[in-house]
Each structure stands twice: as structure tokens, then as C-alpha cells.
Amino acid sequence: MARAPRLTESAGAVFAVLAGAGRATRPQLASLAGLSKPTVSAAVVELEAVGLAAHSGTASSGTGRNAAVYRLGPAAGAVLAVDLGPAVTRVRGCALDGTLLAEATGSRAGAADVVREALDALPADAPLRTIVVAVGDVTAPRKGGAGMRPATAKAGPVFDAVAVALPPGVPVHLENNVNCAALAELHEGAARGRNTFGYLRIGVGIGLGIVVGGQVLSGANGAAGELARLPYPWDDGLEPRHEALEEYIGARSLLRRAAEAWPATDGPCPGTAEQLFALAAEGRAAARAVVDRHAVDVGRLAAAVTAVLDPGLVVLGGSTGAYPQLLQGVRAELARLSWPTEVVSSTVGDLGTVVGAARLAVSRGVQTVTESAGMKD
């Protein structure tokens, strides 16, 4: 990994502002950074000299003069975001202003090849600043304190398989996949403008992204929102089992219940959640009954979330949770058991995790460039 050049504090501040803006004139950079115009002019010269900023045309100013417009330079580099989903691996490479540079999609089994494909598509002269890998697991420190890794066998093996494809020397950050998706909903999805909400993902597994004051909460052990660990079943004479709630609400059990209830007169039983919801949308009674029951179960889980967090807004996502057909039933059950809480469907869909991971990677990438700022002052 190419090391970022040492910058003055003012140059670091201007670089961060330019990365966030994408393109800006010197007066705009001065306003956004809260610095004087001479200070910004000196910072831009410094950034241009090391390839971190570049001229990008001109813009007409309010005085009738043309002002130079700047963007990030080739030395700013790129970042990589990897979503190790339960079935699909998605990878995005982005510039430090968020511009998409490369993307690749493939199976979980071929995750390492998907990562290599995206890496090969990145500009050869763009130094890779950081990598964020989203996993369906809690993360824990490696033995000896050398970075992080998935805490359980849920994601450990696939992460190990992917790690061999990652370039050496580039910082790798692990993040929970649901937390990444919550970031995407916050900035680009159904929760835009809402600084506090819960992102409830229902799919093969279950999970909760908790956003309070515009920040994702991870908890003391990095396990905040691990709804699979809620005690279930919880009733007289019944012993809660490890992650039994996830087993009950997850997509595999949903399809199993559909198979058990499916009348022979209704033809072949749906083999996927997509088929089940499609049949329910057509008005097929058996499918509708299974989907309605699933909505009640999700509504009860949402009520548990609301009882603890009072988030005001719950965004439903995941391979089954995002179907709008669930909304009415979830809203009704939540209203029956708890206080008024808005419930909406995800608008970022399957791309939520990689979109959120890319946003996090960009933020960390900018940090790697600016963290040495002040060394030259």
C-alpha cells in the first residue's frame, strides 16, 4: 500500500472537505472548511503538488469571474467494500469521493474470485487505502491483537477464504452486515432525515441495526442488535435454545411452514421466498396465510425492539423482510403490542450492505490520508 504523504493540518482539512464535496472551487472549500481563502489556496497548492487534488475545469462565480474547480487527484486512491452475504458476494471499489470505480457479484463459494475481479477493475495507478468487509457475524480481535475476524463459524471460514485475495499491507476493517445496511438506509434509503431508527433485517437470519443520533451502535462486545440471541421460546415449561428465534423466523423455517400447510390441490409448493410472496400477491389463499402469519411474527419481533429502543421508525429489510406485503400485518401487530411506531420497507434492497460498507470504506480511506495532517505544521 502506498503511504499517504504527510500534510499540513489545513491541507488535511481541505482534502477531507473536497472528498465530501466531489468538486469545489476555492471559495467553496474555504466556506466548507471554515478556513481563510489564503489558507485554502496554500492547501490546494500543497495537495496538487502531491497528486491529492487536481484541476477540474472552471465555474462562473457571482462576480462574473471564472473560478477554478478542483477534484481529488489520482494519488487520493481508492477503497474496497466486500459484502459476504449468505448466498451472494458483492464487491464495490470506490474513489475517496464515493465515485463507483468497479463492482463484481458472484456466489459465496467463489467470494475470493469476486474480490479479485473487482480489484483487477480498479485503476492501476490508484493506491488502495482501506478495505471494509461486511460479515453476518459479530467481530472479535484476532489472537495476538492483529486485527479483527468473525467471532463464530457463521462467517469465519468464508472470511478466511477471502482474506487470501486481499492485497497485503492494506488495512482491513470488519463490520456487521446489518450495521452496514442500516448506514445505507440512513444516508440513501428509507431513513433519510431520521437520525434515530431501527433497521430490522429478516432473511436467512435476523438482525437489527441500531441508529441513534445518526450513529450506528455496536455495543460493548460489538453484538448490539444480535436478535438471534433473544431467548426463545419463552414460556412455562419450555427451555430457550441457542439462536432458536432466528431458526424460527428465518427464511428456511418460513418455507418449511409453507410446505407443511400447503394443500395438494394448490399445485407445487413454492421452493423460494420469492415464489411464496409472488403467489401471495396473486391471492393464493395458502400462500397468503403463510405470509400473514410471518407478518405477525415479524411484528412481535418489532414490538420487542420498540419496547427496548423506542426508535420511532422501524425499517424492514432482508430477503423476506423487505416485501411490502408484510407491512400491514407488521404494523397491526406492533400497534397491538406497543406504542405508535412508523414501519416502512427498505428502499436500498439487496445492495444495502455493500452500499453501506462502501460508505464506511470511503470514510476510513479519507481518514488514512488525513491522519498524518499536522506533521508539517
Short mmCIF file of C-alpha atoms in Angstrom, two decimals:
data_model
loop_
_atom_site.label_atom_id
_atom_site.label_comp_id
_atom_site.label_asym_id
_atom_site.label_seq_id
_atom_site.Cartn_x
_atom_site.Cartn_y
_atom_site.Cartn_z
CA MET A 1 0.00 0.00 0.00
CA ALA A 2 1.36 3.42 -0.93
CA ARG A 3 1.66 5.62 2.11
CA ALA A 4 -0.23 8.90 2.02
CA PRO A 5 2.05 11.94 2.03
CA ARG A 6 2.33 13.96 5.21
CA LEU A 7 0.12 17.01 5.10
CA THR A 8 -0.25 20.23 6.98
CA GLU A 9 -3.35 20.41 9.14
CA SER A 10 -5.03 22.83 6.77
CA ALA A 11 -4.29 20.64 3.75
CA GLY A 12 -5.75 17.64 5.57
CA ALA A 13 -8.90 19.61 6.35
CA VAL A 14 -9.28 20.78 2.75
CA PHE A 15 -8.72 17.26 1.42
CA ALA A 16 -11.48 15.89 3.66
CA VAL A 17 -13.87 18.62 2.53
CA LEU A 18 -13.00 18.06 -1.14
CA ALA A 19 -13.58 14.33 -0.77
CA GLY A 20 -17.03 15.02 0.66
CA ALA A 21 -17.95 17.61 -1.96
CA GLY A 22 -16.57 15.78 -5.00
CA ARG A 23 -15.86 19.03 -6.87
CA ALA A 24 -15.48 22.53 -5.45
CA THR A 25 -13.93 25.94 -6.04
CA ARG A 26 -11.50 27.52 -3.60
CA PRO A 27 -14.17 29.87 -2.17
CA GLN A 28 -16.45 26.88 -1.65
CA LEU A 29 -13.66 24.92 0.04
CA ALA A 30 -12.95 27.90 2.31
CA SER A 31 -16.60 28.10 3.31
CA LEU A 32 -16.96 24.35 3.92
CA ALA A 33 -13.68 24.03 5.81
CA GLY A 34 -14.09 27.21 7.82
CA LEU A 35 -10.68 28.48 6.69
CA SER A 36 -9.49 31.71 5.14
CA LYS A 37 -9.13 31.93 1.37
CA PRO A 38 -5.32 32.38 1.53
CA THR A 39 -5.04 29.30 3.76
CA VAL A 40 -7.17 27.27 1.38
CA SER A 41 -5.15 28.49 -1.63
CA ALA A 42 -1.94 27.31 0.04
CA ALA A 43 -3.57 23.99 0.96
CA VAL A 44 -4.76 23.40 -2.61
CA VAL A 45 -1.26 24.07 -3.95
CA GLU A 46 0.11 21.56 -1.43
CA LEU A 47 -2.48 18.93 -2.38
CA GLU A 48 -1.89 19.43 -6.11
CA ALA A 49 1.85 19.03 -5.64
CA VAL A 50 1.42 15.50 -4.24
CA GLY A 51 -1.41 14.45 -6.56
CA LEU A 52 -4.17 14.54 -3.98
CA ALA A 53 -6.09 17.31 -5.78
CA ALA A 54 -6.41 18.19 -9.44
CA HIS A 55 -7.86 20.97 -11.55
CA SER A 56 -11.27 20.08 -12.96
CA GLY A 57 -12.38 22.93 -15.16
CA THR A 58 -13.91 26.27 -14.24
CA ALA A 59 -17.18 27.61 -12.93
CA SER A 60 -18.72 31.04 -13.21
CA SER A 61 -18.63 32.99 -9.96
CA GLY A 62 -21.09 35.56 -8.67
CA THR A 63 -18.73 38.37 -9.65
CA GLY A 64 -18.65 37.29 -13.28
CA ARG A 65 -15.20 35.77 -12.99
CA ASN A 66 -14.46 32.14 -13.72
CA ALA A 67 -13.28 30.19 -10.68
CA ALA A 68 -11.10 27.09 -10.88
CA VAL A 69 -12.84 23.90 -9.85
CA TYR A 70 -10.95 21.11 -8.09
CA ARG A 71 -11.49 17.40 -7.58
CA LEU A 72 -9.48 14.63 -5.96
CA GLY A 73 -6.25 13.77 -7.74
CA PRO A 74 -5.05 10.32 -8.83
CA ALA A 75 -2.92 9.87 -5.72
CA ALA A 76 -6.00 10.06 -3.49
CA GLY A 77 -6.56 6.38 -4.19
CA ALA A 78 -9.46 4.00 -3.81
CA VAL A 79 -11.19 1.76 -1.29
CA LEU A 80 -12.84 -1.65 -1.48
CA ALA A 81 -16.11 -2.80 0.11
CA VAL A 82 -16.94 -6.52 0.34
CA ASP A 83 -20.34 -7.93 1.30
CA LEU A 84 -20.01 -11.60 2.24
CA GLY A 85 -23.72 -12.40 2.07
CA PRO A 86 -25.28 -15.77 2.94
CA ALA A 87 -25.58 -16.69 -0.75
CA VAL A 88 -24.17 -13.82 -2.83
CA THR A 89 -20.88 -11.90 -2.59
CA ARG A 90 -20.96 -8.27 -3.72
CA VAL A 91 -17.87 -6.09 -4.05
CA ARG A 92 -17.51 -2.40 -4.85
CA GLY A 93 -14.43 -0.30 -5.44
CA CYS A 94 -14.83 3.44 -4.95
CA ALA A 95 -12.78 6.61 -5.17
CA LEU A 96 -12.46 8.61 -1.96
CA ASP A 97 -15.24 10.95 -3.12
CA GLY A 98 -17.59 7.96 -3.35
CA THR A 99 -17.47 7.57 -7.13
CA LEU A 100 -18.01 3.95 -8.15
CA LEU A 101 -14.92 2.60 -9.90
CA ALA A 102 -15.53 -1.14 -10.02
CA GLU A 103 -18.05 -3.75 -8.92
CA ALA A 104 -18.42 -7.50 -9.08
CA THR A 105 -21.00 -10.04 -7.96
CA GLY A 106 -20.82 -13.80 -7.56
CA SER A 107 -21.55 -16.74 -5.33
CA ARG A 108 -20.49 -17.07 -1.71
CA ALA A 109 -18.42 -20.11 -2.66
CA GLY A 110 -16.48 -18.04 -5.18
CA ALA A 111 -16.07 -14.99 -2.94
CA ALA A 112 -12.29 -14.78 -3.39
CA ASP A 113 -12.65 -14.69 -7.18
CA VAL A 114 -15.28 -11.94 -6.92
CA VAL A 115 -12.87 -9.86 -4.85
CA ARG A 116 -10.06 -10.41 -7.38
CA GLU A 117 -12.35 -9.38 -10.23
CA ALA A 118 -13.16 -6.07 -8.54
CA LEU A 119 -9.53 -5.44 -7.63
CA ASP A 120 -8.45 -6.04 -11.24
CA ALA A 121 -11.01 -3.47 -12.42
CA LEU A 122 -9.66 -0.67 -10.21
CA PRO A 123 -7.39 1.94 -11.82
CA ALA A 124 -3.84 0.61 -11.71
CA ASP A 125 -2.43 3.94 -10.50
CA ALA A 126 -4.90 4.35 -7.61
CA PRO A 127 -3.38 3.26 -4.30
CA LEU A 128 -5.77 1.13 -2.25
CA ARG A 129 -6.32 2.91 1.06
CA THR A 130 -8.56 0.55 3.01
CA ILE A 131 -10.89 -2.44 2.75
CA VAL A 132 -14.17 -2.95 4.62
CA VAL A 133 -15.57 -6.48 4.77
CA ALA A 134 -19.18 -6.87 5.88
CA VAL A 135 -19.90 -10.21 7.57
CA GLY A 136 -23.04 -11.78 9.00
CA ASP A 137 -21.46 -12.10 12.41
CA VAL A 138 -20.09 -10.32 15.44
CA THR A 139 -16.42 -9.45 15.02
CA ALA A 140 -13.71 -10.19 17.57
CA PRO A 141 -9.98 -9.42 17.93
CA ARG A 142 -7.58 -11.92 16.37
CA LYS A 143 -5.23 -13.79 18.68
CA GLY A 144 -2.26 -11.58 19.39
CA GLY A 145 -4.31 -8.46 18.63
CA ALA A 146 -3.57 -8.45 14.89
CA GLY A 147 -6.84 -7.05 13.56
CA MET A 148 -10.35 -8.47 13.72
CA ARG A 149 -12.09 -11.60 12.47
CA PRO A 150 -15.62 -13.07 12.63
CA ALA A 151 -16.36 -14.34 16.12
CA THR A 152 -18.13 -17.57 15.15
CA ALA A 153 -18.29 -20.19 12.42
CA LYS A 154 -21.13 -18.26 10.75
CA ALA A 155 -18.69 -16.19 8.73
CA GLY A 156 -15.24 -17.31 9.81
CA PRO A 157 -14.49 -19.83 7.03
CA VAL A 158 -15.68 -17.64 4.15
CA PHE A 159 -13.76 -14.66 5.52
CA ASP A 160 -10.60 -16.77 5.75
CA ALA A 161 -11.11 -17.85 2.13
CA VAL A 162 -11.49 -14.23 1.01
CA ALA A 163 -8.58 -12.92 3.09
CA VAL A 164 -6.06 -14.64 0.80
CA ALA A 165 -7.31 -12.49 -2.11
CA LEU A 166 -6.85 -9.19 -0.26
CA PRO A 167 -3.70 -7.19 -1.02
CA PRO A 168 -1.12 -7.32 1.78
CA GLY A 169 -0.42 -4.17 3.73
CA VAL A 170 -3.86 -2.61 3.22
CA PRO A 171 -5.88 -2.03 6.42
CA VAL A 172 -8.87 -4.40 6.60
CA HIS A 173 -11.86 -3.48 8.75
CA LEU A 174 -14.66 -5.91 9.56
CA GLU A 175 -18.21 -4.71 10.14
CA ASN A 176 -21.50 -6.44 10.77
CA ASN A 177 -23.57 -6.66 7.58
CA VAL A 178 -26.78 -5.40 9.19
CA ASN A 179 -24.97 -2.34 10.57
CA CYS A 180 -23.70 -1.57 7.07
CA ALA A 181 -27.22 -1.85 5.65
CA ALA A 182 -28.50 0.47 8.38
CA LEU A 183 -25.93 3.06 7.26
CA ALA A 184 -27.22 2.76 3.71
CA GLU A 185 -30.81 3.31 4.87
CA LEU A 186 -29.71 6.31 6.92
CA HIS A 187 -27.93 8.10 4.09
CA GLU A 188 -29.57 6.81 0.92
CA GLY A 189 -32.66 4.82 1.85
CA ALA A 190 -35.91 4.81 3.77
CA ALA A 191 -34.48 6.52 6.88
CA ARG A 192 -33.03 9.63 5.24
CA GLY A 193 -33.69 12.58 7.52
CA ARG A 194 -34.25 10.33 10.54
CA ASN A 195 -31.32 10.21 12.96
CA THR A 196 -32.83 7.52 15.19
CA PHE A 197 -34.36 4.28 13.89
CA GLY A 198 -34.04 0.52 13.86
CA TYR A 199 -33.22 -1.43 10.71
CA LEU A 200 -34.78 -4.87 11.14
CA ARG A 201 -33.42 -7.45 8.71
CA ILE A 202 -35.36 -10.67 8.20
CA GLY A 203 -33.96 -13.21 5.78
CA VAL A 204 -31.96 -16.40 6.18
CA GLY A 205 -31.03 -14.91 9.54
CA ILE A 206 -32.30 -11.99 11.61
CA GLY A 207 -30.57 -8.89 12.88
CA LEU A 208 -31.04 -5.30 13.95
CA GLY A 209 -29.07 -2.21 13.02
CA ILE A 210 -29.49 0.40 15.75
CA VAL A 211 -29.02 4.04 14.76
CA VAL A 212 -29.19 6.70 17.48
CA GLY A 213 -28.26 10.30 16.83
CA GLY A 214 -27.06 9.40 13.35
CA GLN A 215 -24.57 6.84 14.66
CA VAL A 216 -24.72 3.05 14.47
CA LEU A 217 -24.45 1.46 17.92
CA SER A 218 -22.22 -1.60 18.13
CA GLY A 219 -22.32 -2.33 21.87
CA ALA A 220 -19.62 -3.35 24.34
CA ASN A 221 -18.96 -6.64 22.55
CA GLY A 222 -19.85 -5.47 19.05
CA ALA A 223 -23.03 -7.52 19.41
CA ALA A 224 -25.74 -4.87 19.68
CA GLY A 225 -28.74 -5.93 17.59
CA GLU A 226 -27.93 -9.65 17.59
CA LEU A 227 -31.61 -10.60 17.82
CA ALA A 228 -30.82 -14.28 17.28
CA ARG A 229 -29.70 -14.32 20.91
CA LEU A 230 -33.08 -13.26 22.28
CA PRO A 231 -34.40 -16.10 24.49
CA TYR A 232 -36.88 -18.24 22.54
CA PRO A 233 -39.20 -19.93 23.21
CA TRP A 234 -40.05 -18.16 26.44
CA ASP A 235 -42.99 -19.91 28.04
CA ASP A 236 -43.84 -22.10 31.02
CA GLY A 237 -42.14 -25.45 30.75
CA LEU A 238 -40.13 -24.53 27.63
CA GLU A 239 -36.37 -24.12 27.67
CA PRO A 240 -34.93 -21.39 25.40
CA ARG A 241 -32.49 -22.78 22.85
CA HIS A 242 -29.42 -21.14 21.38
CA GLU A 243 -30.46 -18.87 18.47
CA ALA A 244 -33.84 -20.61 18.30
CA LEU A 245 -35.60 -17.34 17.42
CA GLU A 246 -33.54 -16.95 14.27
CA GLU A 247 -34.25 -20.56 13.39
CA TYR A 248 -38.00 -19.95 13.77
CA ILE A 249 -38.28 -16.64 11.89
CA GLY A 250 -35.60 -17.26 9.27
CA ALA A 251 -36.42 -17.96 5.62
CA ARG A 252 -35.75 -21.71 5.82
CA SER A 253 -38.37 -22.21 8.53
CA LEU A 254 -40.78 -19.94 6.67
CA LEU A 255 -40.57 -22.21 3.63
CA ARG A 256 -40.84 -25.31 5.80
CA ARG A 257 -44.06 -24.00 7.34
CA ALA A 258 -45.36 -23.27 3.87
CA ALA A 259 -44.63 -26.86 2.83
CA GLU A 260 -46.38 -28.25 5.91
CA ALA A 261 -49.51 -26.18 5.30
CA TRP A 262 -49.61 -26.43 1.51
CA PRO A 263 -52.71 -28.18 0.18
CA ALA A 264 -52.11 -30.70 -2.60
CA THR A 265 -54.89 -29.05 -4.61
CA ASP A 266 -52.84 -25.83 -4.88
CA GLY A 267 -50.13 -27.35 -7.04
CA PRO A 268 -46.40 -27.37 -6.29
CA CYS A 269 -45.33 -25.78 -3.04
CA PRO A 270 -43.09 -22.70 -3.52
CA GLY A 271 -39.42 -23.51 -3.09
CA THR A 272 -38.20 -19.95 -2.53
CA ALA A 273 -39.40 -16.94 -0.59
CA GLU A 274 -39.73 -15.05 -3.87
CA GLN A 275 -42.15 -17.68 -5.20
CA LEU A 276 -44.10 -17.71 -1.93
CA PHE A 277 -44.61 -13.96 -1.90
CA ALA A 278 -45.47 -13.93 -5.61
CA LEU A 279 -48.24 -16.48 -5.01
CA ALA A 280 -49.49 -14.47 -2.04
CA ALA A 281 -49.62 -11.37 -4.25
CA GLU A 282 -51.77 -13.35 -6.71
CA GLY A 283 -54.25 -14.01 -3.92
CA ARG A 284 -53.49 -17.70 -3.38
CA ALA A 285 -55.05 -18.48 -0.01
CA ALA A 286 -52.40 -20.90 1.26
CA ALA A 287 -49.55 -18.53 0.41
CA ARG A 288 -51.44 -15.58 1.83
CA ALA A 289 -51.99 -17.39 5.13
CA VAL A 290 -48.28 -18.22 5.50
CA VAL A 291 -47.23 -14.66 4.64
CA ASP A 292 -49.80 -13.18 7.03
CA ARG A 293 -48.53 -15.41 9.85
CA HIS A 294 -44.96 -14.35 9.05
CA ALA A 295 -46.03 -10.71 9.28
CA VAL A 296 -47.43 -11.35 12.77
CA ASP A 297 -44.15 -12.97 13.86
CA VAL A 298 -42.10 -10.09 12.48
CA GLY A 299 -44.50 -7.64 14.14
CA ARG A 300 -43.89 -9.30 17.51
CA LEU A 301 -40.15 -9.05 16.99
CA ALA A 302 -40.58 -5.38 16.07
CA ALA A 303 -42.57 -4.92 19.30
CA ALA A 304 -39.64 -6.31 21.29
CA VAL A 305 -37.31 -3.89 19.52
CA THR A 306 -39.65 -0.99 20.18
CA ALA A 307 -40.02 -1.87 23.85
CA VAL A 308 -36.27 -1.57 24.35
CA LEU A 309 -35.30 1.23 21.94
CA ASP A 310 -38.43 3.28 21.19
CA PRO A 311 -36.84 4.12 17.81
CA GLY A 312 -39.84 5.92 16.31
CA LEU A 313 -39.12 4.23 12.98
CA VAL A 314 -38.52 0.60 12.02
CA VAL A 315 -37.20 -0.12 8.51
CA LEU A 316 -37.89 -3.67 7.35
CA GLY A 317 -35.25 -5.25 5.13
CA GLY A 318 -33.76 -8.58 4.17
CA SER A 319 -34.69 -11.26 1.67
CA THR A 320 -38.14 -11.72 3.23
CA GLY A 321 -38.50 -8.66 5.46
CA ALA A 322 -38.38 -6.14 2.62
CA TYR A 323 -41.55 -7.41 0.92
CA PRO A 324 -44.21 -4.66 1.21
CA GLN A 325 -46.83 -7.41 1.67
CA LEU A 326 -45.64 -7.70 5.27
CA LEU A 327 -46.22 -4.06 6.16
CA GLN A 328 -49.90 -4.17 7.06
CA GLY A 329 -49.56 -7.20 9.32
CA VAL A 330 -46.37 -5.95 11.00
CA ARG A 331 -47.92 -2.56 11.64
CA ALA A 332 -51.08 -4.09 13.09
CA GLU A 333 -49.25 -6.45 15.46
CA LEU A 334 -46.82 -3.78 16.57
CA ALA A 335 -49.70 -1.37 17.24
CA ARG A 336 -51.47 -4.08 19.27
CA LEU A 337 -48.46 -4.76 21.48
CA SER A 338 -46.62 -1.45 21.70
CA TRP A 339 -46.89 2.29 21.23
CA PRO A 340 -47.16 4.03 17.85
CA THR A 341 -44.08 3.40 15.69
CA GLU A 342 -43.70 4.03 11.99
CA VAL A 343 -42.87 0.94 9.92
CA VAL A 344 -41.61 1.17 6.33
CA SER A 345 -39.93 -1.13 3.83
CA SER A 346 -36.28 -0.80 2.84
CA THR A 347 -35.60 1.17 -0.31
CA VAL A 348 -31.97 0.11 -0.83
CA GLY A 349 -32.81 -3.59 -1.15
CA ASP A 350 -30.17 -6.26 -1.68
CA LEU A 351 -27.44 -3.69 -2.27
CA GLY A 352 -27.84 -2.14 1.18
CA THR A 353 -24.94 -3.93 2.83
CA VAL A 354 -22.36 -3.24 0.11
CA VAL A 355 -23.56 0.36 -0.24
CA GLY A 356 -23.17 0.92 3.49
CA ALA A 357 -19.82 -0.87 3.56
CA ALA A 358 -18.60 1.34 0.70
CA ARG A 359 -19.65 4.47 2.57
CA LEU A 360 -17.76 3.26 5.63
CA ALA A 361 -14.73 2.36 3.50
CA VAL A 362 -14.67 5.83 1.93
CA SER A 363 -14.79 7.44 5.36
CA ARG A 364 -11.92 5.29 6.58
CA GLY A 365 -9.99 5.85 3.37
CA VAL A 366 -10.18 9.62 3.77
CA GLN A 367 -9.02 9.16 7.34
CA THR A 368 -5.92 7.26 6.22
CA VAL A 369 -4.92 10.21 4.05
CA THR A 370 -5.64 12.90 6.64
CA GLU A 371 -4.46 11.14 9.81
CA SER A 372 -0.90 12.44 9.35
CA ALA A 373 -2.16 16.01 8.96
CA GLY A 374 -0.34 18.44 11.25
CA MET A 375 3.01 16.70 10.88
CA LYS A 376 4.31 19.54 8.68
CA ASP A 377 2.85 22.46 10.61
#
